[in-house]
Amino acid sequence: MGHDGSEGLSPEGWLPDRVTVGVLTRVYPPELVDRVLAVTDTAEVRRRLLPSRLVVYFVLALWLFRGRNCGYVQVLARLTSGLHFQRRAAALAAGEPGGAGWSLPASPSLGEARARIGSDPVRMLFEHAAGPVGVAGQTGVFLHGLRLVQIDGSTCDLPDTEKNRVFFAGPSNAGGPAPFPKVRWVIAAEAATGALLGASFGPWTTGEPALARDLLAHLGPGMLTLADRNFLSHRLASEVVATGAHLLWRAKANFTLAPVRVLDDGSYLAELTPARTRDGPPLTVRVIEYTVHSTTADGPTSSELFCLVTDLLDPEEWSMLDLACAYPTRWGCETVIGHHKTDLGEGRPVLRSKDPEGVAQEMWALFAVYQALARLIGVAADTTGTPPDKISFRRALAAASDSIGTAAFPP
């Protein structure tokens, strides 16, 4: 029989329509996947061996099993094998042959299927799920009513193909270019939960501040953003403040911030000046300088000088100590990046995709899978009262991976 809808039928429906990504379907149910496929005009127009919905879940599952060194066919087998045996049992119980029907396609067909749907449906899934998950009272999520939002970035190595090299580029030195081109990415993540509010990526040559501007739409009133020394500039700080969000960013040691007025608590007001007059008026900020003292077996020690810049100007409402203690939560973003690069990417330091559109699809899938796990962790934290940063991401990832193929949803 041809693939006209009759081959591969079981009492529950056509086999490829009935895959599951386990707990991830709570965040990305099949009706949502079908909707984004329709909006992006990437749904199939005829019954295929690899329908678009299956391909979307396959792209997500590639990240769930990345650390287990599974290839294309192995991942698809995990999505469908349980259902295959369900179909055989149902057919045998009905006195029908149980072995015919849908079979796993070859790896090249899976690559072609990925190219067919592109990156837009996966991006839309992530955008649907993106957003904070922390609730009032959860440890580390808020500071005096402001939701703490960490902004940071990193890079990923890409396959060394001509298309990737031309589009993304990469570092080089006197010895020549680095072995791999790189994609640069920046995220805005909720403190403690690590949930992503937004993400952006581009060529290695694009700076983190430029990518951070893509996140402005995800910022707003009631947020306090935390960022390291790479982000501070008049332009970006002004753009963040214009969204209604506040900032608590570290300045580089050579960043010039001349005191305008010293405040009673020892912090001082200064002005961030624009590089060009047309970039807007100066931005008045408050500067907090401090060192961290500790005692070791060798005696007392002091850290390097920290210089924090904020638009929260009132020292009575926003004490210097509270803000200085809040800034280290920014390093939680390093943990978020670690989950992306180490836990989800374990065993495969280089992405799979050999062209820019494939890289875009793979990156959006990375963020979508991570966000689904963050949402599930957020629900668990709210239900149990456990601080969200005390719930193991690795265990959540293992649970999500192990739930693959254990149950089917209706087509």
mmCIF file of C-alpha atoms in Angstrom, residues 39-363:
data_model
loop_
_atom_site.group_PDB
_atom_site.id
_atom_site.type_symbol
_atom_site.label_atom_id
_atom_site.label_comp_id
_atom_site.label_asym_id
_atom_site.label_seq_id
_atom_site.Cartn_x
_atom_site.Cartn_y
_atom_site.Cartn_z
ATOM 1 C CA VAL A 39 0.602 29.592 10.941
ATOM 2 C CA THR A 40 4.053 29.033 9.427
ATOM 3 C CA ASP A 41 2.598 27.094 6.458
ATOM 4 C CA THR A 42 4.843 24.113 7.172
ATOM 5 C CA ALA A 43 2.158 21.469 7.733
ATOM 6 C CA GLU A 44 2.238 18.696 5.163
ATOM 7 C CA VAL A 45 -0.280 18.841 2.307
ATOM 8 C CA ARG A 46 -0.379 15.065 1.959
ATOM 9 C CA ARG A 47 0.183 12.129 4.251
ATOM 10 C CA ARG A 48 3.931 11.656 4.621
ATOM 11 C CA LEU A 49 6.161 9.042 6.156
ATOM 12 C CA LEU A 50 7.431 11.894 8.351
ATOM 13 C CA PRO A 51 4.529 14.275 9.038
ATOM 14 C CA SER A 52 5.435 17.733 10.239
ATOM 15 C CA ARG A 53 4.137 17.245 13.761
ATOM 16 C CA LEU A 54 6.347 14.207 14.202
ATOM 17 C CA VAL A 55 9.338 16.146 12.860
ATOM 18 C CA VAL A 56 8.795 18.969 15.374
ATOM 19 C CA TYR A 57 8.757 16.529 18.286
ATOM 20 C CA PHE A 58 11.752 14.768 16.790
ATOM 21 C CA VAL A 59 13.687 18.069 16.731
ATOM 22 C CA LEU A 60 12.860 18.642 20.415
ATOM 23 C CA ALA A 61 13.769 15.075 21.344
ATOM 24 C CA LEU A 62 17.195 15.471 19.739
ATOM 25 C CA TRP A 63 18.107 17.683 22.712
ATOM 26 C CA LEU A 64 16.628 15.321 25.289
ATOM 27 C CA PHE A 65 18.904 12.528 24.096
ATOM 28 C CA ARG A 66 21.919 14.589 23.084
ATOM 29 C CA GLY A 67 23.846 13.551 26.181
ATOM 30 C CA ARG A 68 23.195 9.894 25.399
ATOM 31 C CA ASN A 69 24.926 10.161 22.007
ATOM 32 C CA CYS A 70 21.841 9.073 20.102
ATOM 33 C CA GLY A 71 21.777 9.572 16.350
ATOM 34 C CA TYR A 72 18.773 10.608 14.290
ATOM 35 C CA VAL A 73 17.326 7.131 13.803
ATOM 36 C CA GLN A 74 17.908 6.161 17.443
ATOM 37 C CA VAL A 75 16.010 9.220 18.675
ATOM 38 C CA LEU A 76 13.087 8.584 16.336
ATOM 39 C CA ALA A 77 13.056 4.954 17.425
ATOM 40 C CA ARG A 78 12.663 6.079 21.029
ATOM 41 C CA LEU A 79 9.697 8.216 20.006
ATOM 42 C CA THR A 80 7.901 5.443 18.155
ATOM 43 C CA SER A 81 9.096 2.038 19.376
ATOM 44 C CA GLY A 82 6.630 1.735 22.227
ATOM 45 C CA LEU A 83 3.774 2.624 19.921
ATOM 46 C CA HIS A 84 4.992 0.122 17.335
ATOM 47 C CA PHE A 85 4.648 -2.693 19.840
ATOM 48 C CA GLN A 86 1.247 -1.365 20.929
ATOM 49 C CA ARG A 87 0.120 -1.529 17.309
ATOM 50 C CA ARG A 88 1.410 -5.083 16.877
ATOM 51 C CA ALA A 89 -0.401 -6.264 19.999
ATOM 52 C CA ALA A 90 -3.658 -4.615 18.948
ATOM 53 C CA ALA A 91 -3.451 -6.089 15.459
ATOM 54 C CA LEU A 92 -2.660 -9.593 16.719
ATOM 55 C CA ALA A 93 -5.515 -9.409 19.214
ATOM 56 C CA ALA A 94 -7.825 -8.585 16.311
ATOM 57 C CA GLY A 95 -6.494 -11.524 14.293
ATOM 58 C CA GLU A 96 -4.718 -9.256 11.811
ATOM 59 C CA PRO A 97 -1.095 -9.282 10.638
ATOM 60 C CA GLY A 98 0.933 -7.171 13.052
ATOM 61 C CA GLY A 99 4.232 -6.635 11.311
ATOM 62 C CA ALA A 100 3.404 -4.460 8.311
ATOM 63 C CA GLY A 101 3.039 -0.708 8.228
ATOM 64 C CA TRP A 102 5.160 2.275 9.128
ATOM 65 C CA SER A 103 8.910 1.720 9.507
ATOM 66 C CA LEU A 104 11.771 3.942 10.582
ATOM 67 C CA PRO A 105 13.116 6.144 7.784
ATOM 68 C CA ALA A 106 16.826 6.509 7.099
ATOM 69 C CA SER A 107 18.884 9.306 8.606
ATOM 70 C CA PRO A 108 19.061 11.376 5.355
ATOM 71 C CA SER A 109 15.258 11.464 5.239
ATOM 72 C CA LEU A 110 15.194 12.844 8.753
ATOM 73 C CA GLY A 111 17.641 15.583 7.771
ATOM 74 C CA GLU A 112 15.443 16.488 4.801
ATOM 75 C CA ALA A 113 12.400 16.557 7.069
ATOM 76 C CA ARG A 114 14.160 18.969 9.447
ATOM 77 C CA ALA A 115 14.910 21.252 6.508
ATOM 78 C CA ARG A 116 11.281 21.062 5.373
ATOM 79 C CA ILE A 117 9.848 22.571 8.568
ATOM 80 C CA GLY A 118 12.664 25.073 9.164
ATOM 81 C CA SER A 119 13.119 27.067 12.350
ATOM 82 C CA ASP A 120 9.961 29.189 12.599
ATOM 83 C CA PRO A 121 7.638 26.562 14.155
ATOM 84 C CA VAL A 122 10.205 25.735 16.841
ATOM 85 C CA ARG A 123 10.808 29.423 17.546
ATOM 86 C CA MET A 124 7.074 29.944 18.006
ATOM 87 C CA LEU A 125 6.879 27.039 20.444
ATOM 88 C CA PHE A 126 9.603 28.595 22.551
ATOM 89 C CA GLU A 127 7.944 32.004 22.437
ATOM 90 C CA HIS A 128 4.687 30.414 23.582
ATOM 91 C CA ALA A 129 6.374 28.872 26.635
ATOM 92 C CA ALA A 130 8.818 31.669 27.464
ATOM 93 C CA GLY A 131 8.182 33.695 30.580
ATOM 94 C CA PRO A 132 8.713 33.711 34.339
ATOM 95 C CA VAL A 133 7.422 30.844 36.457
ATOM 96 C CA GLY A 134 8.366 32.003 39.958
ATOM 97 C CA VAL A 135 5.579 32.942 42.347
ATOM 98 C CA ALA A 136 5.466 35.335 45.279
ATOM 99 C CA GLY A 137 7.262 33.987 48.311
ATOM 100 C CA GLN A 138 9.681 31.712 46.454
ATOM 101 C CA THR A 139 13.230 32.116 47.696
ATOM 102 C CA GLY A 140 15.533 34.134 45.464
ATOM 103 C CA VAL A 141 12.963 35.133 42.833
ATOM 104 C CA PHE A 142 12.147 38.649 44.059
ATOM 105 C CA LEU A 143 13.851 41.559 45.806
ATOM 106 C CA HIS A 144 11.353 43.814 47.594
ATOM 107 C CA GLY A 145 8.686 43.023 45.012
ATOM 108 C CA LEU A 146 10.905 43.265 41.927
ATOM 109 C CA ARG A 147 11.403 40.076 39.940
ATOM 110 C CA LEU A 148 15.117 39.417 39.480
ATOM 111 C CA VAL A 149 16.068 38.814 35.840
ATOM 112 C CA GLN A 150 19.566 37.709 34.852
ATOM 113 C CA ILE A 151 21.017 38.643 31.455
ATOM 114 C CA ASP A 152 24.058 36.817 30.140
ATOM 115 C CA GLY A 153 25.431 35.125 27.057
ATOM 116 C CA SER A 154 27.682 32.412 25.695
ATOM 117 C CA THR A 155 28.647 30.652 22.459
ATOM 118 C CA CYS A 156 28.278 27.205 20.896
ATOM 119 C CA ASP A 157 30.580 25.500 18.396
ATOM 120 C CA LEU A 158 29.143 24.633 14.986
ATOM 121 C CA PRO A 159 30.127 22.087 12.334
ATOM 122 C CA ASP A 160 32.879 23.519 10.165
ATOM 123 C CA THR A 161 30.983 23.858 6.897
ATOM 124 C CA GLU A 162 31.354 26.628 4.362
ATOM 125 C CA LYS A 163 27.807 27.900 5.005
ATOM 126 C CA ASN A 164 28.306 28.045 8.768
ATOM 127 C CA ARG A 165 31.756 29.584 8.422
ATOM 128 C CA VAL A 166 30.504 32.339 6.092
ATOM 129 C CA PHE A 167 27.396 33.206 8.125
ATOM 130 C CA PHE A 168 28.537 32.769 11.731
ATOM 131 C CA ALA A 169 32.337 33.221 11.501
ATOM 132 C CA GLY A 170 34.445 32.602 14.587
ATOM 133 C CA PRO A 171 37.560 33.662 16.457
ATOM 134 C CA SER A 172 40.996 33.592 14.889
ATOM 135 C CA ASN A 173 44.591 34.414 15.744
ATOM 136 C CA ALA A 174 47.968 34.522 14.058
ATOM 137 C CA GLY A 175 47.745 30.766 13.522
ATOM 138 C CA GLY A 176 44.504 31.079 11.583
ATOM 139 C CA PRO A 177 40.798 30.617 12.345
ATOM 140 C CA ALA A 178 39.533 28.508 15.232
ATOM 141 C CA PRO A 179 38.591 24.902 14.392
ATOM 142 C CA PHE A 180 34.860 25.660 14.552
ATOM 143 C CA PRO A 181 32.628 28.612 13.685
ATOM 144 C CA LYS A 182 30.482 29.769 16.601
ATOM 145 C CA VAL A 183 26.965 30.983 17.250
ATOM 146 C CA ARG A 184 26.672 33.632 19.972
ATOM 147 C CA TRP A 185 23.578 33.750 22.156
ATOM 148 C CA VAL A 186 22.132 35.817 24.986
ATOM 149 C CA ILE A 187 19.328 34.924 27.381
ATOM 150 C CA ALA A 188 17.177 36.685 29.943
ATOM 151 C CA ALA A 189 16.439 34.227 32.760
ATOM 152 C CA GLU A 190 14.435 34.485 35.952
ATOM 153 C CA ALA A 191 16.574 34.234 39.081
ATOM 154 C CA ALA A 192 16.300 31.019 41.119
ATOM 155 C CA THR A 193 14.008 29.207 38.649
ATOM 156 C CA GLY A 194 16.212 29.795 35.591
ATOM 157 C CA ALA A 195 13.084 30.118 33.421
ATOM 158 C CA LEU A 196 13.767 31.961 30.179
ATOM 159 C CA LEU A 197 11.946 35.196 29.448
ATOM 160 C CA GLY A 198 13.603 35.450 26.065
ATOM 161 C CA ALA A 199 16.603 34.401 23.989
ATOM 162 C CA SER A 200 18.529 35.752 21.040
ATOM 163 C CA PHE A 201 21.401 34.473 18.914
ATOM 164 C CA GLY A 202 23.444 35.428 15.903
ATOM 165 C CA PRO A 203 26.907 35.329 14.332
ATOM 166 C CA TRP A 204 29.944 35.168 16.594
ATOM 167 C CA THR A 205 30.858 38.662 15.394
ATOM 168 C CA THR A 206 27.673 40.106 16.930
ATOM 169 C CA GLY A 207 28.333 41.444 20.413
ATOM 170 C CA GLU A 208 26.312 40.458 23.459
ATOM 171 C CA PRO A 209 24.898 44.003 23.957
ATOM 172 C CA ALA A 210 23.510 43.972 20.409
ATOM 173 C CA LEU A 211 21.843 40.605 20.976
ATOM 174 C CA ALA A 212 20.513 41.824 24.335
ATOM 175 C CA ARG A 213 18.465 44.466 22.502
ATOM 176 C CA ASP A 214 16.379 41.640 21.060
ATOM 177 C CA LEU A 215 15.314 40.865 24.653
ATOM 178 C CA LEU A 216 13.884 44.328 25.412
ATOM 179 C CA ALA A 217 10.361 43.235 24.473
ATOM 180 C CA HIS A 218 10.506 40.662 27.284
ATOM 181 C CA LEU A 219 11.389 43.208 29.976
ATOM 182 C CA GLY A 220 9.011 45.537 31.766
ATOM 183 C CA PRO A 221 7.811 47.108 35.010
ATOM 184 C CA GLY A 222 8.305 45.066 38.152
ATOM 185 C CA MET A 223 11.662 43.633 37.048
ATOM 186 C CA LEU A 224 15.208 44.244 38.234
ATOM 187 C CA THR A 225 17.738 43.151 35.614
ATOM 188 C CA LEU A 226 21.199 41.906 36.589
ATOM 189 C CA ALA A 227 24.093 41.884 34.117
ATOM 190 C CA ASP A 228 27.867 41.677 34.100
ATOM 191 C CA ARG A 229 30.530 44.083 32.854
ATOM 192 C CA ASN A 230 30.041 43.300 29.156
ATOM 193 C CA PHE A 231 26.620 44.955 28.963
ATOM 194 C CA LEU A 232 26.919 48.389 30.556
ATOM 195 C CA SER A 233 26.547 51.288 28.140
ATOM 196 C CA HIS A 234 24.419 54.414 28.006
ATOM 197 C CA ARG A 235 22.438 53.146 25.052
ATOM 198 C CA LEU A 236 21.522 49.716 26.378
ATOM 199 C CA ALA A 237 20.910 50.916 29.934
ATOM 200 C CA SER A 238 18.601 53.664 28.646
ATOM 201 C CA GLU A 239 16.725 51.183 26.477
ATOM 202 C CA VAL A 240 16.205 48.820 29.411
ATOM 203 C CA VAL A 241 14.996 51.610 31.699
ATOM 204 C CA ALA A 242 12.611 52.742 28.942
ATOM 205 C CA THR A 243 10.830 49.371 29.170
ATOM 206 C CA GLY A 244 9.974 50.093 32.811
ATOM 207 C CA ALA A 245 12.474 47.550 34.114
ATOM 208 C CA HIS A 246 15.252 48.548 36.508
ATOM 209 C CA LEU A 247 18.933 47.676 36.283
ATOM 210 C CA LEU A 248 21.694 46.538 38.623
ATOM 211 C CA TRP A 249 24.726 46.034 36.408
ATOM 212 C CA ARG A 250 28.414 45.790 37.077
ATOM 213 C CA ALA A 251 30.818 48.288 35.514
ATOM 214 C CA LYS A 252 34.244 47.517 34.139
ATOM 215 C CA ALA A 253 37.224 48.775 36.100
ATOM 216 C CA ASN A 254 38.042 51.330 33.377
ATOM 217 C CA PHE A 255 34.459 52.572 32.996
ATOM 218 C CA THR A 256 34.370 56.298 33.822
ATOM 219 C CA LEU A 257 31.680 57.261 36.341
ATOM 220 C CA ALA A 258 32.477 60.658 37.856
ATOM 221 C CA PRO A 259 30.563 61.322 41.085
ATOM 222 C CA VAL A 260 27.925 64.045 40.842
ATOM 223 C CA ARG A 261 26.706 63.757 44.426
ATOM 224 C CA VAL A 262 27.744 61.485 47.283
ATOM 225 C CA LEU A 263 24.798 59.992 49.164
ATOM 226 C CA ASP A 264 24.521 59.443 52.917
ATOM 227 C CA ASP A 265 25.173 55.679 52.658
ATOM 228 C CA GLY A 266 28.444 56.122 50.759
ATOM 229 C CA SER A 267 27.053 55.369 47.300
ATOM 230 C CA TYR A 268 27.041 58.243 44.815
ATOM 231 C CA LEU A 269 25.111 59.557 41.840
ATOM 232 C CA ALA A 270 26.758 59.743 38.419
ATOM 233 C CA GLU A 271 25.730 60.173 34.826
ATOM 234 C CA LEU A 272 25.939 57.699 31.983
ATOM 235 C CA THR A 273 26.606 59.932 28.997
ATOM 236 C CA PRO A 274 25.739 59.050 25.410
ATOM 237 C CA ALA A 275 28.418 58.570 22.804
ATOM 238 C CA ARG A 276 26.468 60.888 20.498
ATOM 239 C CA THR A 277 24.068 63.729 21.266
ATOM 240 C CA ARG A 278 21.320 62.106 19.195
ATOM 241 C CA ASP A 279 21.427 59.039 21.449
ATOM 242 C CA GLY A 280 19.438 60.881 24.098
ATOM 243 C CA PRO A 281 20.057 62.685 27.382
ATOM 244 C CA PRO A 282 22.447 61.433 30.071
ATOM 245 C CA LEU A 283 21.062 58.780 32.401
ATOM 246 C CA THR A 284 21.413 59.440 36.111
ATOM 247 C CA VAL A 285 22.517 56.321 37.976
ATOM 248 C CA ARG A 286 23.609 55.392 41.457
ATOM 249 C CA VAL A 287 26.999 53.755 41.888
ATOM 250 C CA ILE A 288 27.709 51.259 44.659
ATOM 251 C CA GLU A 289 31.327 50.249 45.285
ATOM 252 C CA TYR A 290 32.331 47.489 47.674
ATOM 253 C CA THR A 291 34.701 44.611 48.332
ATOM 254 C CA VAL A 292 33.955 41.278 49.948
ATOM 255 C CA HIS A 293 36.029 40.400 53.014
ATOM 256 C CA SER A 294 36.566 36.838 54.190
ATOM 257 C CA THR A 295 38.863 34.934 56.514
ATOM 258 C CA THR A 296 40.862 31.893 55.455
ATOM 259 C CA ALA A 297 43.484 29.740 57.125
ATOM 260 C CA ASP A 298 46.076 32.215 55.832
ATOM 261 C CA GLY A 299 44.277 35.202 57.344
ATOM 262 C CA PRO A 300 41.807 37.852 56.146
ATOM 263 C CA THR A 301 41.396 38.465 52.408
ATOM 264 C CA SER A 302 39.500 40.964 50.270
ATOM 265 C CA SER A 303 37.929 40.504 46.862
ATOM 266 C CA GLU A 304 38.455 42.739 43.877
ATOM 267 C CA LEU A 305 36.462 45.980 43.836
ATOM 268 C CA PHE A 306 32.871 45.575 42.693
ATOM 269 C CA CYS A 307 31.270 48.615 41.070
ATOM 270 C CA LEU A 308 27.509 48.303 40.582
ATOM 271 C CA VAL A 309 25.343 50.721 38.609
ATOM 272 C CA THR A 310 21.607 51.029 39.227
ATOM 273 C CA ASP A 311 18.721 53.349 38.449
ATOM 274 C CA LEU A 312 17.278 52.723 41.940
ATOM 275 C CA LEU A 313 18.454 56.044 43.337
ATOM 276 C CA ASP A 314 16.872 56.265 46.789
ATOM 277 C CA PRO A 315 19.234 54.762 49.413
ATOM 278 C CA GLU A 316 16.479 54.675 52.039
ATOM 279 C CA GLU A 317 14.187 52.591 49.839
ATOM 280 C CA TRP A 318 16.956 50.520 48.258
ATOM 281 C CA SER A 319 19.765 49.945 50.706
ATOM 282 C CA MET A 320 23.269 49.477 49.438
ATOM 283 C CA LEU A 321 23.546 46.182 51.344
ATOM 284 C CA ASP A 322 20.362 44.733 49.820
ATOM 285 C CA LEU A 323 21.502 45.555 46.308
ATOM 286 C CA ALA A 324 25.040 44.297 46.861
ATOM 287 C CA CYS A 325 23.636 41.029 48.230
ATOM 288 C CA ALA A 326 21.226 40.706 45.295
ATOM 289 C CA TYR A 327 23.861 41.068 42.579
ATOM 290 C CA PRO A 328 25.549 37.674 43.167
ATOM 291 C CA THR A 329 22.307 35.970 42.112
ATOM 292 C CA ARG A 330 23.361 37.045 38.618
ATOM 293 C CA TRP A 331 25.855 34.236 38.710
ATOM 294 C CA GLY A 332 22.883 31.901 38.675
ATOM 295 C CA CYS A 333 22.731 32.718 34.978
ATOM 296 C CA GLU A 334 26.043 30.905 34.644
ATOM 297 C CA THR A 335 24.210 27.865 36.014
ATOM 298 C CA VAL A 336 21.481 28.324 33.407
ATOM 299 C CA ILE A 337 24.130 28.480 30.684
ATOM 300 C CA GLY A 338 25.728 25.389 32.185
ATOM 301 C CA HIS A 339 22.445 23.505 31.910
ATOM 302 C CA HIS A 340 22.242 24.440 28.236
ATOM 303 C CA LYS A 341 25.820 23.568 27.370
ATOM 304 C CA THR A 342 26.652 20.751 29.779
ATOM 305 C CA ASP A 343 23.486 18.927 30.827
ATOM 306 C CA LEU A 344 21.503 19.171 27.588
ATOM 307 C CA GLY A 345 24.637 19.183 25.433
ATOM 308 C CA GLU A 346 26.673 16.587 27.323
ATOM 309 C CA GLY A 347 28.819 14.394 25.111
ATOM 310 C CA ARG A 348 28.389 16.526 21.978
ATOM 311 C CA PRO A 349 30.148 19.889 22.262
ATOM 312 C CA VAL A 350 29.441 20.745 18.608
ATOM 313 C CA LEU A 351 25.916 21.286 17.293
ATOM 314 C CA ARG A 352 24.592 19.027 14.535
ATOM 315 C CA SER A 353 23.453 21.518 11.920
ATOM 316 C CA LYS A 354 25.531 22.245 8.839
ATOM 317 C CA ASP A 355 23.706 25.365 7.620
ATOM 318 C CA PRO A 356 22.399 28.566 9.273
ATOM 319 C CA GLU A 357 18.710 27.642 9.078
ATOM 320 C CA GLY A 358 19.415 24.293 10.703
ATOM 321 C CA VAL A 359 21.450 26.040 13.408
ATOM 322 C CA ALA A 360 18.529 28.396 14.063
ATOM 323 C CA GLN A 361 16.154 25.452 14.373
ATOM 324 C CA GLU A 362 18.536 23.651 16.710
ATOM 325 C CA MET A 363 19.024 26.714 18.923
#
